[in-house]
CSV table of C-alpha atoms and ligand atoms in Angstrom, one decimal:
chain,number,residue,atom,x,y,z
U,1,UNK,CA,-16.5,-19.4,-6.9
U,2,UNK,CA,-18.9,-16.7,-8.4
U,3,UNK,CA,-17.1,-13.8,-10.0
U,4,UNK,CA,-16.4,-10.8,-7.7
U,5,UNK,CA,-17.1,-7.5,-9.4
U,6,UNK,CA,-13.8,-5.6,-9.2
U,7,UNK,CA,-13.9,-2.1,-7.6
U,8,UNK,CA,-10.2,-2.4,-6.7
U,9,UNK,CA,-7.9,0.0,-8.5
U,10,UNK,CA,-6.6,-2.6,-10.9
U,11,UNK,CA,-7.0,-5.0,-12.4
U,12,UNK,CA,-10.5,-3.6,-13.1
U,13,UNK,CA,-13.6,-5.3,-14.5
U,14,UNK,CA,-13.2,-6.3,-18.2
U,15,UNK,CA,-16.3,-6.1,-20.4
U,16,UNK,CA,-17.7,-9.0,-22.3
U,17,UNK,CA,-17.0,-7.3,-25.5
U,18,UNK,CA,-13.3,-6.7,-24.6
U,19,UNK,CA,-13.0,-10.4,-23.5
U,20,UNK,CA,-14.6,-11.7,-26.8
U,21,UNK,CA,-12.1,-9.6,-28.8
U,22,UNK,CA,-9.3,-10.9,-26.6
U,23,UNK,CA,-10.2,-14.5,-27.5
U,24,UNK,CA,-10.0,-13.9,-31.3
U,25,UNK,CA,-8.3,-16.8,-33.0
U,26,UNK,CA,-4.5,-16.4,-33.4
U,27,UNK,CA,-2.7,-15.0,-36.4
U,28,UNK,CA,1.0,-14.9,-37.1
U,29,UNK,CA,2.8,-11.9,-35.7
U,30,UNK,CA,4.8,-11.3,-38.9
U,31,UNK,CA,1.7,-11.7,-41.2
U,32,UNK,CA,0.0,-9.0,-43.2
U,33,UNK,CA,-3.1,-9.5,-41.1
U,34,UNK,CA,-1.1,-8.7,-38.0
U,35,UNK,CA,0.4,-5.6,-39.7
U,36,UNK,CA,-3.1,-4.4,-40.7
U,37,UNK,CA,-4.3,-4.9,-37.1
U,38,UNK,CA,-1.4,-3.0,-35.5
U,39,UNK,CA,-1.2,-0.4,-38.2
U,40,UNK,CA,-5.1,-0.1,-38.2
U,41,UNK,CA,-5.2,1.0,-34.6
U,42,UNK,CA,-2.2,3.4,-34.7
U,43,UNK,CA,-4.2,6.5,-35.7
U,44,UNK,CA,-6.6,6.1,-32.8
U,45,UNK,CA,-3.7,5.4,-30.4
U,46,UNK,CA,-1.9,8.5,-31.6
U,47,UNK,CA,-5.1,10.5,-31.1
U,48,UNK,CA,-5.5,9.2,-27.6
U,49,UNK,CA,-1.8,9.9,-26.7
U,50,UNK,CA,-2.1,13.1,-28.5
U,51,UNK,CA,1.2,12.6,-30.4
U,52,UNK,CA,2.6,12.3,-33.8
U,53,UNK,CA,5.1,9.8,-32.5
U,54,UNK,CA,4.3,6.1,-32.9
U,55,UNK,CA,2.7,4.4,-29.9
U,56,UNK,CA,4.5,1.2,-28.9
U,57,UNK,CA,2.9,-1.9,-27.5
U,58,UNK,CA,4.8,-3.9,-25.1
U,59,UNK,CA,4.0,-7.4,-23.9
U,60,UNK,CA,4.8,-6.8,-20.2
U,61,UNK,CA,3.1,-5.0,-17.3
U,62,UNK,CA,3.9,-1.3,-16.9
U,63,UNK,CA,6.9,-2.0,-14.8
U,64,UNK,CA,8.7,-3.4,-17.8
U,65,UNK,CA,8.5,-0.1,-19.5
U,66,UNK,CA,9.2,1.8,-16.2
U,67,UNK,CA,12.5,-0.2,-15.9
U,68,UNK,CA,13.1,0.1,-19.7
U,69,UNK,CA,12.8,3.9,-19.6
U,70,UNK,CA,15.6,4.0,-16.9
U,71,UNK,CA,17.7,1.7,-18.9
U,72,UNK,CA,17.2,3.6,-22.1
U,73,UNK,CA,17.5,7.2,-20.8
U,74,UNK,CA,19.6,7.6,-17.6
U,75,UNK,CA,23.3,8.3,-18.2
U,76,UNK,CA,24.2,10.6,-15.3
U,77,UNK,CA,21.6,10.4,-12.6
U,78,UNK,CA,17.8,10.1,-12.4
U,79,UNK,CA,15.6,12.0,-10.0
U,80,UNK,CA,12.7,9.7,-8.8
U,81,UNK,CA,9.8,11.7,-7.5
U,82,UNK,CA,8.3,9.7,-4.6
U,83,UNK,CA,4.8,10.2,-3.2
U,84,UNK,CA,3.5,6.6,-2.7
U,85,UNK,CA,4.2,3.0,-3.2
U,86,UNK,CA,4.7,2.9,-7.0
U,87,UNK,CA,6.7,6.1,-7.3
U,88,UNK,CA,8.8,5.0,-4.3
U,89,UNK,CA,9.6,1.8,-5.8
U,90,UNK,CA,10.9,3.4,-9.0
U,91,UNK,CA,13.9,4.6,-7.0
U,92,UNK,CA,14.7,1.1,-6.1
U,93,UNK,CA,14.3,0.0,-9.7
U,94,UNK,CA,16.6,2.7,-10.9
U,95,UNK,CA,19.3,1.5,-8.5
U,96,UNK,CA,18.8,-2.1,-9.4
U,97,UNK,CA,19.5,-1.0,-13.0
U,98,UNK,CA,22.8,0.1,-11.7
U,99,UNK,CA,22.0,3.8,-12.2
U,100,UNK,CA,22.8,6.8,-10.0
U,101,UNK,CA,19.5,7.8,-8.5
U,102,UNK,CA,18.1,10.1,-5.9
U,103,UNK,CA,14.6,10.3,-4.5
U,104,UNK,CA,12.6,13.6,-4.0
U,105,UNK,CA,10.0,12.4,-1.6
U,106,UNK,CA,7.0,14.0,0.1
U,107,UNK,CA,4.6,12.5,2.7
U,108,UNK,CA,2.2,9.9,1.3
U,109,UNK,CA,-1.1,11.9,0.6
U,110,UNK,CA,0.8,15.0,-0.6
U,111,UNK,CA,1.5,15.8,-4.2
U,112,UNK,CA,4.9,16.5,-5.9
U,113,UNK,CA,5.0,20.2,-6.8
U,114,UNK,CA,6.9,21.8,-9.6
U,115,UNK,CA,9.0,24.1,-7.3
U,116,UNK,CA,10.4,20.9,-5.6
U,117,UNK,CA,11.5,19.6,-8.9
U,118,UNK,CA,12.9,22.9,-10.0
U,119,UNK,CA,15.1,23.1,-7.0
U,120,UNK,CA,16.6,19.6,-7.6
U,121,UNK,CA,17.1,20.0,-11.4
U,122,UNK,CA,18.8,23.4,-10.8
U,123,UNK,CA,21.7,21.4,-9.4
U,124,UNK,CA,22.6,20.2,-12.9
U,125,UNK,CA,23.2,16.7,-11.5
U,126,UNK,CA,20.2,15.0,-13.3
U,127,UNK,CA,19.6,14.0,-16.9
U,128,UNK,CA,16.3,12.2,-16.2
U,129,UNK,CA,13.3,12.3,-13.9
U,130,UNK,CA,10.4,9.9,-13.2
U,131,UNK,CA,7.0,11.0,-12.1
U,132,UNK,CA,3.9,8.8,-11.3
U,133,UNK,CA,1.1,11.2,-12.5
U,134,UNK,CA,-1.6,9.4,-10.5
U,135,UNK,CA,-0.2,7.7,-7.4
U,136,UNK,CA,-2.7,4.8,-7.2
U,137,UNK,CA,-1.6,3.9,-3.7
U,138,UNK,CA,-2.6,7.3,-2.1
U,139,UNK,CA,-5.1,8.4,-4.7
U,140,UNK,CA,-3.1,11.7,-5.4
U,141,UNK,CA,-3.0,13.1,-8.9
U,142,UNK,CA,0.1,15.2,-9.3
U,143,UNK,CA,0.0,18.5,-11.2
U,144,UNK,CA,1.4,17.2,-14.4
U,145,UNK,CA,1.1,20.2,-16.7
U,146,UNK,CA,2.7,22.5,-14.3
U,147,UNK,CA,5.6,20.0,-13.8
U,148,UNK,CA,5.8,19.5,-17.5
U,149,UNK,CA,6.3,23.2,-18.0
U,150,UNK,CA,9.7,22.8,-16.4
U,151,UNK,CA,10.8,20.9,-19.4
U,152,UNK,CA,11.6,24.0,-21.4
U,153,UNK,CA,14.0,25.1,-18.6
U,154,UNK,CA,15.7,21.8,-18.5
U,155,UNK,CA,15.5,20.4,-22.1
U,156,UNK,CA,18.3,18.0,-21.5
U,157,UNK,CA,16.4,16.2,-18.6
U,158,UNK,CA,14.3,13.3,-19.8
U,159,UNK,CA,10.7,13.5,-18.3
U,160,UNK,CA,9.4,10.0,-17.8
U,161,UNK,CA,5.9,9.8,-16.7
U,162,UNK,CA,3.7,6.8,-15.6
U,163,UNK,CA,0.0,7.4,-16.3
U,164,UNK,CA,-1.2,3.9,-15.5
U,165,UNK,CA,-4.4,5.1,-13.7
U,166,UNK,CA,-4.8,8.5,-15.4
U,167,UNK,CA,-4.4,7.6,-19.1
U,168,UNK,CA,-7.7,8.2,-20.9
U,169,UNK,CA,-9.1,9.5,-17.6
U,170,UNK,CA,-7.8,13.1,-17.8
U,171,UNK,CA,-6.4,15.0,-20.7
U,172,UNK,CA,-2.6,14.2,-21.2
U,173,UNK,CA,-1.4,15.8,-24.4
U,174,UNK,CA,1.9,14.2,-24.9
U,175,UNK,CA,3.4,16.3,-27.6
U,176,UNK,CA,2.1,19.6,-26.2
U,177,UNK,CA,3.4,18.8,-22.7
U,178,UNK,CA,6.8,18.2,-24.3
U,179,UNK,CA,7.5,15.2,-22.1
U,180,UNK,CA,9.7,12.3,-23.2
U,181,UNK,CA,8.1,9.0,-22.1
U,182,UNK,CA,4.4,8.5,-21.4
U,183,UNK,CA,3.5,5.0,-20.4
U,184,UNK,CA,0.4,3.1,-19.2
U,185,UNK,CA,-0.7,-0.4,-18.6
U,186,UNK,CA,-3.6,-2.4,-19.9
U,187,UNK,CA,-5.5,-3.6,-16.8
U,188,UNK,CA,-6.4,-0.2,-15.1
U,189,UNK,CA,-7.7,2.8,-16.7
U,190,UNK,CA,-8.0,0.9,-20.1
U,191,UNK,CA,-10.0,-2.0,-18.4
U,192,UNK,CA,-8.3,-4.7,-20.4
U,193,UNK,CA,-6.8,-7.9,-19.1
U,194,UNK,CA,-3.3,-7.5,-17.4
U,195,UNK,CA,-0.2,-8.1,-19.4
U,196,UNK,CA,0.3,-5.2,-21.9
U,197,UNK,CA,2.0,-1.8,-21.7
U,198,UNK,CA,1.5,1.1,-24.0
U,199,UNK,CA,3.9,3.9,-24.4
U,200,UNK,CA,5.1,6.8,-26.5
U,201,UNK,CA,8.7,8.2,-26.7
U,202,UNK,CA,9.9,11.7,-27.8
U,203,UNK,CA,12.5,12.0,-30.7
U,204,UNK,CA,14.8,13.6,-28.0
U,205,UNK,CA,14.4,10.5,-26.0
U,206,UNK,CA,15.1,8.2,-29.1
U,207,UNK,CA,18.3,10.3,-29.7
U,208,UNK,CA,19.4,10.0,-26.0
U,209,UNK,CA,18.7,6.2,-26.0
U,210,UNK,CA,20.7,5.7,-29.2
U,211,UNK,CA,23.9,6.8,-27.3
U,212,UNK,CA,23.4,4.5,-24.4
U,213,UNK,CA,25.2,1.2,-24.5
U,214,UNK,CA,23.6,-1.1,-21.9
U,215,UNK,CA,19.8,-0.7,-22.7
U,216,UNK,CA,19.3,-4.4,-23.2
U,217,UNK,CA,17.0,-6.0,-25.8
U,218,UNK,CA,13.4,-6.5,-24.6
U,219,UNK,CA,12.7,-2.9,-23.8
U,220,UNK,CA,15.1,-1.2,-26.2
U,221,UNK,CA,13.2,1.8,-27.5
U,222,UNK,CA,15.0,1.5,-30.9
U,223,UNK,CA,13.8,-2.1,-31.3
U,224,UNK,CA,10.2,-0.8,-30.7
U,225,UNK,CA,10.7,2.1,-33.1
U,226,UNK,CA,12.3,0.0,-35.9
U,227,UNK,CA,9.6,-2.6,-35.7
U,228,UNK,CA,6.7,0.0,-35.3
U,229,UNK,CA,7.9,1.6,-38.7
U,230,UNK,CA,6.8,-1.8,-40.1
U,231,UNK,CA,3.7,-2.1,-38.0
U,232,UNK,CA,5.2,-4.8,-35.8
U,233,UNK,CA,6.6,-5.4,-32.4
U,234,UNK,CA,10.1,-6.5,-31.6
U,235,UNK,CA,9.2,-10.0,-30.3
U,236,UNK,CA,5.9,-12.0,-30.4
U,237,UNK,CA,3.3,-9.9,-28.7
U,238,UNK,CA,0.2,-10.9,-26.8
U,239,UNK,CA,-1.9,-10.7,-29.9
U,240,UNK,CA,-5.1,-11.3,-27.9
U,241,UNK,CA,-4.3,-7.9,-26.0
U,242,UNK,CA,-4.1,-6.1,-29.3
U,243,UNK,CA,-7.4,-7.3,-30.4
U,244,UNK,CA,-8.9,-6.4,-27.1
U,245,UNK,CA,-7.3,-2.9,-27.4
U,246,UNK,CA,-8.8,-2.4,-30.9
U,247,UNK,CA,-12.2,-3.2,-29.4
U,248,UNK,CA,-11.6,-0.9,-26.5
U,249,UNK,CA,-10.6,2.0,-28.8
U,250,UNK,CA,-13.9,1.5,-30.6
U,251,UNK,CA,-15.7,2.0,-27.4
U,252,UNK,CA,-13.6,5.0,-26.4
U,253,UNK,CA,-14.2,6.9,-29.6
U,254,UNK,CA,-17.8,5.9,-29.6
U,255,UNK,CA,-18.3,7.4,-26.2
U,256,UNK,CA,-16.0,10.4,-27.2
U,257,UNK,CA,-12.8,11.3,-25.3
U,258,UNK,CA,-14.2,14.3,-23.6
U,259,UNK,CA,-17.3,12.5,-22.5
U,260,UNK,CA,-14.9,9.8,-21.1
U,261,UNK,CA,-13.0,12.4,-19.1
U,262,UNK,CA,-16.2,13.9,-17.7
U,263,UNK,CA,-17.6,10.5,-16.9
U,264,UNK,CA,-14.6,9.8,-14.7
U,265,UNK,CA,-14.6,13.2,-13.1
U,266,UNK,CA,-18.3,12.8,-12.3
U,267,UNK,CA,-18.0,9.3,-10.9
U,268,UNK,CA,-15.0,10.2,-8.7
U,269,UNK,CA,-16.9,13.2,-7.3
U,270,UNK,CA,-19.9,10.7,-6.6
U,271,UNK,CA,-17.4,8.6,-4.5
U,272,UNK,CA,-16.0,11.6,-2.7
U,273,UNK,CA,-19.6,12.6,-1.9
U,274,UNK,CA,-20.5,9.1,-0.6
U,275,UNK,CA,-17.3,9.3,1.6
U,276,UNK,CA,-18.3,12.7,3.0
U,277,UNK,CA,-22.0,11.6,3.5
U,278,UNK,CA,-20.6,8.7,5.7
U,279,UNK,CA,-18.4,11.0,7.7
U,280,UNK,CA,-15.2,9.8,6.1
U,281,UNK,CA,-12.4,12.1,5.2
U,282,UNK,CA,-10.1,11.6,2.1
U,283,UNK,CA,-6.4,10.7,2.3
U,284,UNK,CA,-5.1,12.9,-0.5
U,285,UNK,CA,-4.4,16.5,0.0
U,286,UNK,CA,-7.4,18.7,-1.0
U,287,UNK,CA,-7.3,19.6,-4.6
U,288,UNK,CA,-5.0,16.7,-5.7
U,289,UNK,CA,-7.5,13.8,-5.7
U,290,UNK,CA,-7.4,11.3,-8.5
U,291,UNK,CA,-10.3,11.0,-10.9
U,292,UNK,CA,-10.0,7.3,-11.4
U,293,UNK,CA,-10.1,6.1,-7.8
U,294,UNK,CA,-10.7,7.4,-4.4
U,295,UNK,CA,-8.4,6.7,-1.4
U,296,UNK,CA,-10.5,7.1,1.8
U,297,UNK,CA,-8.8,8.0,5.0
U,298,UNK,CA,-9.3,5.6,7.9
U,299,UNK,CA,-7.0,6.8,10.5
U,300,UNK,CA,-3.8,7.2,8.4
U,301,UNK,CA,-4.4,10.9,9.0
U,302,UNK,CA,-6.3,12.7,11.7
U,303,UNK,CA,-10.0,13.4,11.0
U,304,UNK,CA,-13.1,11.4,9.9
U,305,UNK,CA,-14.6,8.1,10.7
U,306,UNK,CA,-12.6,5.0,11.4
U,307,UNK,CA,-13.9,1.4,10.7
U,308,UNK,CA,-12.4,-2.1,10.7
U,309,UNK,CA,-11.4,-2.2,7.1
U,310,UNK,CA,-10.7,-5.8,6.9
U,311,UNK,CA,-14.2,-6.8,8.2
U,312,UNK,CA,-15.8,-4.2,6.0
U,313,UNK,CA,-13.9,-5.7,2.9
U,314,UNK,CA,-15.2,-9.1,3.9
U,315,UNK,CA,-18.7,-8.0,4.2
U,316,UNK,CA,-18.6,-6.3,0.8
U,317,UNK,CA,-16.9,-9.4,-0.7
U,318,UNK,CA,-19.9,-11.5,0.6
U,319,UNK,CA,-22.1,-9.1,-1.5
U,320,UNK,CA,-20.1,-10.0,-4.6
U,321,UNK,CA,-17.8,-7.0,-4.9
U,322,UNK,CA,-14.0,-6.6,-4.3
U,323,UNK,CA,-12.7,-3.3,-2.8
U,324,UNK,CA,-9.2,-2.5,-1.8
U,325,UNK,CA,-8.1,-2.4,1.9
U,326,UNK,CA,-5.3,0.0,1.5
U,327,UNK,CA,-1.8,-0.4,0.0
U,328,UNK,CA,1.6,-0.9,1.6
U,329,UNK,CA,2.2,1.2,4.8
U,330,UNK,CA,-1.4,2.6,4.7
U,331,UNK,CA,-3.1,-0.9,4.5
U,332,UNK,CA,-6.1,-0.7,6.9
U,333,UNK,CA,-5.6,2.9,7.7
U,334,UNK,CA,-7.1,3.8,4.2
U,335,UNK,CA,-9.3,2.0,1.7
U,336,UNK,CA,-9.8,2.5,-2.0
U,337,UNK,CA,-12.7,2.5,-4.4
U,338,UNK,CA,-12.1,2.5,-8.1
U,339,UNK,CA,-14.3,4.0,-10.8
U,340,UNK,CA,-11.9,3.2,-13.6
U,341,UNK,CA,-12.7,1.7,-17.0
U,342,UNK,CA,-16.4,1.1,-18.0
U,343,UNK,CA,-18.1,2.2,-14.7
U,344,UNK,CA,-21.3,4.3,-15.0
U,345,UNK,CA,-23.6,6.2,-12.5
U,346,UNK,CA,-25.6,3.0,-12.2
U,347,UNK,CA,-22.8,0.7,-11.5
U,348,UNK,CA,-21.3,3.1,-8.9
U,349,UNK,CA,-24.7,3.5,-7.2
U,350,UNK,CA,-24.9,-0.2,-6.9
U,351,UNK,CA,-21.5,-0.1,-5.2
U,352,UNK,CA,-22.5,2.6,-2.8
U,353,UNK,CA,-25.7,0.7,-1.9
U,354,UNK,CA,-23.7,-2.4,-1.0
U,355,UNK,CA,-21.2,-0.2,1.0
U,356,UNK,CA,-24.0,1.4,2.9
U,357,UNK,CA,-25.6,-2.0,3.8
U,358,UNK,CA,-22.2,-3.3,5.0
U,359,UNK,CA,-21.4,-0.1,7.0
U,360,UNK,CA,-24.6,-0.5,8.7
U,361,UNK,CA,-23.7,-4.0,9.8
U,362,UNK,CA,-20.5,-2.8,11.2
U,363,UNK,CA,-22.0,-0.5,13.9
K,401,PLP,C1,-0.4,-0.6,-11.1
K,401,PLP,C2,0.5,0.5,-11.3
K,401,PLP,C3,1.8,0.2,-11.7
K,401,PLP,C4,2.4,-1.2,-12.0
K,401,PLP,O1,1.7,-1.8,-12.9
K,401,PLP,P1,2.1,-3.3,-13.3
K,401,PLP,O2,1.1,-3.6,-14.3
K,401,PLP,O3,1.8,-4.2,-12.0
K,401,PLP,O4,3.4,-3.4,-13.8
K,401,PLP,C5,2.6,1.3,-11.9
K,401,PLP,N1,2.3,2.5,-11.7
K,401,PLP,C6,1.0,2.8,-11.2
K,401,PLP,C7,0.6,4.2,-11.0
K,401,PLP,C8,0.1,1.8,-11.0
K,401,PLP,O5,-1.0,2.1,-10.6
């Protein structure tokens, strides 16, 4: 089978350079060489997270940290903001951890707005909230800085934020926002192989977590902190991922963080323009579109062109490219195109050319 170029919203295409780094020969995870590797990338990770806290590396996908944050921080009750498949599932995960949890949900395609959260937190019932910044299933980017500004009004509520498809795509200054947990995964915005999570935790969250009894071991924030102080991870990590991350950080800083943000903004706009020029409408509410992927409406909402997504996807696959045919309850009534990771104007134009050819075959 020839390799399909991935334009699905994760995993995304991994560069040859990242792969080569991923395949670096193994070292012991308690060796000085490992500590040099881990400690060596901390300054760049802290700059990327915009934090003075240590950035932890977890050998798990993002869900491990999403579940871990619940176990570490929820004592009373958690408010799970729900606006798509990933954020909806976080309510279920909270309950499965045995926590009191309540959902704050909006229609898929709509954003979570700060006033909705304010109203809920004003009840005083909650000591934590979860927010998916960029809801990958709907292509909606929630207004994180407006939401984070509520933190000063509710300092005892732990703000847990998933940035799996927005990290290093848009500016997310962890310390300045004042949020408590910022987490991301390896295989989406960072364009690394799947299997590693990265996260930062506020001092307030570490203090809260210290008082909680049943936080387990594998995702215990204090295990991460204590080991990070010695440039190590609690258990044997995926060392290949850390080599690949080191290589990716070189790429990111060589491009420049601001250039990386503007590249993503430009490419997402190109995809929105491609959709408009082909009479499609967008699924997200206007003004809340993600910068790392585009969720195109195909009948989930009124307006715009409708095609047979499964056939379209198949035609595109025959041209060597994988695109996504919609997630969960909007499968087939939306489709998604990713511009995450290392994509450029050239590679996106190649994608649009293939999409145009396949659209022409459909009618
Ligand atoms: C993909 C994704 C996740 C889950 O990531 P896993 O790596 O499968 O654990 C969580 N949140 C968002 C926003 C995602 O896009």
